[in-house]
Coordinates of C-alpha atoms in Angstrom, one line a residue:
M1 CA -25.5 -65.5 36.5
S2 CA -24.0 -67.1 33.3
D3 CA -26.1 -67.7 30.1
P4 CA -27.9 -71.1 30.0
P5 CA -26.4 -73.7 27.8
R6 CA -27.0 -73.1 24.1
L7 CA -28.7 -76.5 23.9
L8 CA -31.3 -75.5 26.1
P9 CA -32.9 -72.6 24.2
L10 CA -32.1 -74.3 20.9
G11 CA -34.2 -77.2 22.0
S12 CA -36.9 -74.6 23.4
G13 CA -37.2 -73.1 19.8
C14 CA -37.5 -76.6 18.2
L15 CA -40.3 -77.6 20.8
A16 CA -42.1 -74.3 20.0
A17 CA -42.1 -75.3 16.4
L18 CA -43.2 -78.6 16.8
G19 CA -46.0 -77.4 19.1
W20 CA -47.3 -74.9 16.5
G21 CA -46.8 -77.5 13.8
L22 CA -49.3 -79.7 15.6
T23 CA -51.9 -76.8 15.7
G24 CA -53.5 -77.5 12.3
T25 CA -53.8 -81.3 12.7
F26 CA -55.6 -80.8 16.2
I27 CA -58.2 -78.4 14.7
K28 CA -58.7 -80.6 11.6
L29 CA -59.6 -83.5 14.1
M30 CA -62.3 -81.6 15.5
P31 CA -64.7 -81.1 12.2
Q32 CA -67.7 -81.0 14.2
F33 CA -67.0 -77.9 16.0
S34 CA -67.3 -74.3 14.7
T35 CA -64.6 -71.7 14.4
L36 CA -65.9 -70.0 17.6
D37 CA -66.1 -73.3 19.4
V38 CA -62.5 -74.4 18.5
L39 CA -61.2 -70.7 19.5
S40 CA -63.1 -70.7 22.7
I41 CA -61.8 -74.2 23.6
R42 CA -58.2 -73.2 22.8
L43 CA -58.2 -69.9 24.7
G44 CA -60.2 -71.1 27.5
L45 CA -57.9 -74.0 28.1
A46 CA -54.6 -72.1 27.8
G47 CA -55.8 -69.3 30.2
L48 CA -56.6 -72.0 32.9
V49 CA -53.3 -73.7 32.4
M50 CA -51.2 -70.5 32.6
L51 CA -53.2 -69.2 35.7
P52 CA -51.2 -71.3 38.0
I53 CA -48.1 -70.6 36.4
L54 CA -48.4 -66.8 37.0
A55 CA -49.8 -67.7 40.6
M56 CA -46.3 -69.1 41.3
R57 CA -44.5 -66.0 40.1
R58 CA -46.2 -63.3 42.3
P59 CA -43.8 -60.4 41.2
L60 CA -45.8 -60.7 37.9
W61 CA -49.0 -59.9 39.3
S62 CA -48.3 -56.2 39.9
D63 CA -46.9 -55.9 36.2
L64 CA -50.2 -57.8 35.0
R65 CA -52.5 -55.2 36.9
M66 CA -50.6 -52.3 35.5
L67 CA -50.7 -53.7 31.9
L68 CA -54.5 -54.4 32.1
R69 CA -54.7 -50.5 32.5
D70 CA -52.8 -49.8 29.4
P71 CA -55.1 -49.5 26.3
L72 CA -51.9 -50.5 24.0
T73 CA -51.4 -53.7 25.8
V74 CA -55.2 -54.6 25.4
L75 CA -54.9 -53.6 22.0
L76 CA -51.7 -56.1 21.5
S77 CA -53.8 -58.8 23.1
S78 CA -56.9 -58.1 20.9
L79 CA -54.7 -58.5 18.0
M80 CA -53.5 -61.9 19.1
V81 CA -57.3 -63.0 19.7
L82 CA -57.8 -61.9 16.1
Y83 CA -54.8 -64.0 14.9
Y84 CA -56.0 -67.1 16.6
L85 CA -59.5 -66.4 15.1
F86 CA -58.1 -66.2 11.6
A87 CA -55.8 -69.1 11.9
V88 CA -58.5 -71.5 13.0
R89 CA -60.7 -70.6 10.3
A90 CA -58.0 -70.9 7.7
F91 CA -56.9 -74.5 9.1
Q92 CA -60.7 -75.5 8.8
L93 CA -60.7 -74.3 5.1
A94 CA -57.3 -75.4 3.6
P95 CA -54.6 -77.9 4.1
V96 CA -52.5 -77.6 7.3
G97 CA -49.0 -77.1 5.3
D98 CA -50.3 -74.4 3.0
V99 CA -51.9 -72.4 6.0
V100 CA -48.7 -72.5 8.0
L101 CA -46.7 -71.4 5.1
V102 CA -48.9 -68.4 4.2
V103 CA -49.3 -67.5 7.9
G104 CA -45.4 -67.3 7.9
L105 CA -45.5 -64.7 5.1
S106 CA -45.6 -61.8 7.4
P107 CA -42.1 -60.6 6.6
L108 CA -43.2 -60.5 2.8
L109 CA -46.1 -58.5 3.9
G110 CA -43.9 -56.0 5.8
L111 CA -41.6 -55.8 2.7
A112 CA -44.8 -54.9 0.5
A113 CA -45.7 -52.2 3.0
K114 CA -42.1 -50.6 2.6
V115 CA -42.6 -50.8 -1.1
C116 CA -45.9 -48.9 -0.7
L117 CA -44.5 -46.4 1.5
K118 CA -41.6 -45.8 -1.1
Q119 CA -38.9 -46.8 1.5
R120 CA -35.8 -48.0 0.1
L121 CA -35.1 -51.8 0.2
T122 CA -31.7 -53.5 1.0
A123 CA -30.4 -56.1 -1.4
S124 CA -31.2 -58.7 1.1
E125 CA -34.8 -57.7 1.1
G126 CA -35.2 -57.4 -2.7
I127 CA -33.8 -60.9 -3.2
G128 CA -35.5 -62.6 -0.3
G129 CA -38.9 -61.1 -1.4
A130 CA -38.5 -62.2 -4.9
I131 CA -37.6 -65.7 -3.9
A132 CA -40.6 -66.0 -1.3
F133 CA -43.1 -64.5 -3.9
S134 CA -42.0 -67.0 -6.6
G135 CA -42.3 -69.7 -4.2
L136 CA -45.5 -68.8 -3.2
V137 CA -46.8 -68.7 -6.7
L138 CA -45.3 -72.3 -7.4
F139 CA -46.9 -73.5 -4.2
V140 CA -50.5 -72.3 -4.8
L141 CA -51.0 -72.9 -8.5
P142 CA -51.1 -76.5 -8.6
N143 CA -53.8 -76.5 -5.8
L144 CA -56.1 -74.4 -8.1
Q145 CA -56.5 -77.1 -10.6
G146 CA -59.9 -79.0 -10.6
N147 CA -63.3 -78.1 -9.2
S148 CA -64.0 -74.5 -9.0
E149 CA -65.8 -74.8 -5.7
D150 CA -62.9 -76.6 -4.0
S151 CA -60.6 -73.8 -5.5
L152 CA -62.8 -71.2 -4.0
T153 CA -62.7 -72.8 -0.5
Y154 CA -59.0 -73.2 -0.8
L155 CA -58.4 -69.6 -1.7
T156 CA -60.6 -68.4 1.1
G157 CA -58.8 -70.5 3.7
L158 CA -55.5 -68.9 2.3
G159 CA -57.1 -65.4 2.6
F160 CA -57.7 -66.1 6.3
A161 CA -54.1 -67.1 6.6
L162 CA -53.0 -64.0 5.0
L163 CA -55.1 -62.1 7.6
S164 CA -53.3 -63.9 10.4
A165 CA -49.9 -63.1 8.7
A166 CA -51.1 -59.3 8.6
T167 CA -52.2 -59.6 12.1
T168 CA -48.9 -60.9 13.2
L169 CA -47.2 -58.2 11.4
A170 CA -49.2 -55.5 13.2
Y171 CA -48.8 -57.1 16.5
A172 CA -44.8 -57.5 16.1
S173 CA -44.6 -53.7 14.8
L174 CA -46.8 -52.4 18.0
F175 CA -45.1 -54.8 20.3
K176 CA -41.6 -53.4 19.2
S177 CA -42.8 -49.6 19.5
H178 CA -44.6 -50.0 22.7
G179 CA -42.3 -52.5 24.5
A180 CA -39.7 -49.7 24.1
K181 CA -41.7 -47.3 26.6
Q182 CA -43.3 -50.1 28.8
P183 CA -40.6 -52.2 30.3
R184 CA -43.2 -54.3 32.1
L185 CA -44.4 -55.6 28.7
T186 CA -43.4 -59.3 28.2
P187 CA -44.7 -61.9 25.7
L188 CA -45.9 -64.1 28.8
L189 CA -48.1 -61.4 30.3
V190 CA -49.5 -60.4 26.8
A191 CA -50.4 -64.1 26.2
F192 CA -52.2 -64.4 29.6
I193 CA -54.1 -61.3 28.9
T194 CA -54.8 -62.6 25.4
F195 CA -56.3 -66.0 26.8
A196 CA -58.3 -64.0 29.5
I197 CA -59.8 -61.6 26.7
G198 CA -60.4 -64.1 24.4
S199 CA -62.0 -66.5 26.9
I200 CA -64.4 -63.6 28.2
V201 CA -65.6 -62.5 24.8
I202 CA -65.6 -65.7 22.9
I203 CA -66.6 -68.4 25.1
P204 CA -70.3 -66.7 25.8
I205 CA -70.8 -66.2 22.2
A206 CA -69.8 -69.9 21.3
C207 CA -72.0 -71.3 24.3
L208 CA -75.0 -69.8 22.6
S209 CA -74.7 -72.1 19.6
T210 CA -72.9 -75.1 21.1
S211 CA -75.9 -76.9 22.8
Q212 CA -76.1 -79.4 20.3
R213 CA -72.5 -80.3 20.6
L214 CA -72.4 -80.8 24.4
N215 CA -72.3 -84.6 24.0
D216 CA -69.3 -84.2 21.9
L217 CA -67.5 -82.2 24.4
V218 CA -67.6 -85.1 27.1
Q219 CA -66.1 -87.7 24.9
P220 CA -62.8 -88.7 26.0
Q221 CA -61.2 -88.5 22.5
V222 CA -62.3 -85.0 21.9
W223 CA -61.0 -84.0 25.5
T224 CA -57.6 -85.3 24.3
I225 CA -57.5 -83.4 21.3
M226 CA -58.8 -80.1 23.1
L227 CA -56.0 -80.4 25.8
G228 CA -53.6 -81.0 23.0
L229 CA -54.6 -77.9 21.3
G230 CA -54.8 -75.8 24.4
V231 CA -51.7 -76.8 25.9
I232 CA -49.3 -78.6 23.4
S233 CA -49.9 -76.2 20.6
T234 CA -50.6 -72.9 22.7
V235 CA -49.2 -72.5 26.2
I236 CA -46.0 -74.7 25.7
P237 CA -44.9 -73.1 22.5
T238 CA -45.6 -69.6 23.8
L239 CA -43.4 -70.3 26.7
C240 CA -40.7 -72.0 24.9
Y241 CA -40.5 -69.5 22.1
S242 CA -40.2 -66.7 24.5
Y243 CA -37.4 -68.4 26.4
A244 CA -35.7 -69.1 23.0
A245 CA -36.1 -65.6 21.8
K246 CA -34.7 -64.1 25.0
H247 CA -31.4 -66.2 24.7
L248 CA -30.7 -66.7 20.9
S249 CA -30.3 -64.2 18.4
P250 CA -33.0 -62.9 16.2
I251 CA -31.8 -64.7 13.0
L252 CA -31.3 -68.1 14.8
T253 CA -34.8 -67.7 16.4
T254 CA -36.3 -67.0 13.1
A255 CA -34.6 -69.8 11.5
L256 CA -36.0 -72.3 14.4
N257 CA -39.4 -70.7 13.8
L258 CA -39.1 -71.9 9.9
M259 CA -39.3 -75.4 11.3
T260 CA -42.9 -75.0 12.0
P261 CA -44.1 -75.5 8.4
I262 CA -41.8 -78.7 8.0
F263 CA -43.2 -80.3 11.4
A264 CA -47.1 -79.2 10.3
A265 CA -46.6 -80.7 6.7
A266 CA -44.8 -83.9 8.1
I267 CA -47.6 -84.3 10.7
A268 CA -50.5 -83.7 8.4
A269 CA -49.2 -86.1 5.9
I270 CA -48.9 -88.9 8.6
L271 CA -52.0 -88.3 10.4
L272 CA -54.4 -86.5 7.9
G273 CA -53.0 -88.0 4.5
E274 CA -52.4 -84.4 3.3
Y275 CA -49.4 -84.8 1.1
L276 CA -47.3 -82.2 -0.8
S277 CA -46.8 -82.5 -4.6
G278 CA -43.4 -81.9 -6.1
W279 CA -44.3 -78.5 -7.1
N280 CA -45.6 -77.8 -3.5
I281 CA -42.2 -79.0 -2.2
V282 CA -40.3 -76.7 -4.5
G283 CA -42.4 -73.8 -3.7
A284 CA -42.3 -74.4 0.0
L285 CA -38.4 -74.3 -0.1
L286 CA -38.2 -71.2 -2.0
I287 CA -40.6 -69.4 0.4
L288 CA -38.6 -70.6 3.5
T289 CA -35.4 -69.7 1.8
G290 CA -36.9 -66.2 0.9
I291 CA -38.1 -65.6 4.5
L292 CA -34.8 -66.7 5.8
T293 CA -33.1 -64.2 3.6
L294 CA -35.3 -61.5 4.6
S295 CA -34.8 -62.2 8.2
R296 CA -31.0 -61.5 8.0
P297 CA -29.7 -58.8 10.2
R298 CA -29.9 -55.3 8.5
P299 CA -26.7 -53.2 8.3
R300 CA -26.4 -50.6 11.1
G301 CA -27.9 -47.4 10.2
T302 CA -30.8 -48.8 8.2
T303 CA -34.4 -48.8 9.3
Q304 CA -36.8 -51.8 9.6

């Protein structure tokens, strides 16, 4: 069977970036809900939506049962639950565009880990890391001016975003090493296990403190936002990105993923009034340039 037209995976990658770019705006539109409330809504709805998708693909059920008995697969899904938890909290405390950019800094954290382990860096890694770090400094510093309490809240939000980035790096590293030994391991099945584990663990905890917000849950507007968060910003990007990553080169997939901060900043500016200053834009461009440079293919024979 021939590969699908290039336009289809390219469109899937762009759609994934758009869906993830909407995440922060959806969360900001639900200020009455706690972090655990939002997380349980997101994971619960995503799990319910993916259930019939898996039901239509019966051969996947045997793989799913086998993966559920694999401790490393459960660990992978648990890391993703933590990622969602940290990301939701970050969006609640800091501007959408800032959070998305910092969450995307996982390659820079990986570079820092290589430096700590005294591993040799390639020229593209050194240049990309320097550019991304310079952009981060330019991006963050203007937002620290003014009220110290606001600055503390902002830095706390970025701290949770960094935790999300670190969790993403750990997930990617474990997925790569374990996936080489476990052929049944796919992003689709890991995502479903993530939604299942998160729903089982988080929803009961959230229900204990949600009684005063039950009236909000039945409001049509709230349901629209919840469905958007669970479907448009969780399930659809997960499926689209997996499809794009399967049919495109890693460098092109990474480049498409860098569109997420652009979509996020544009949507937040239109719907939330969160505009970027001139220094923010310069810093953001440097960060994206640095990450793209870091993502260039390594020469053969080098370790990653």
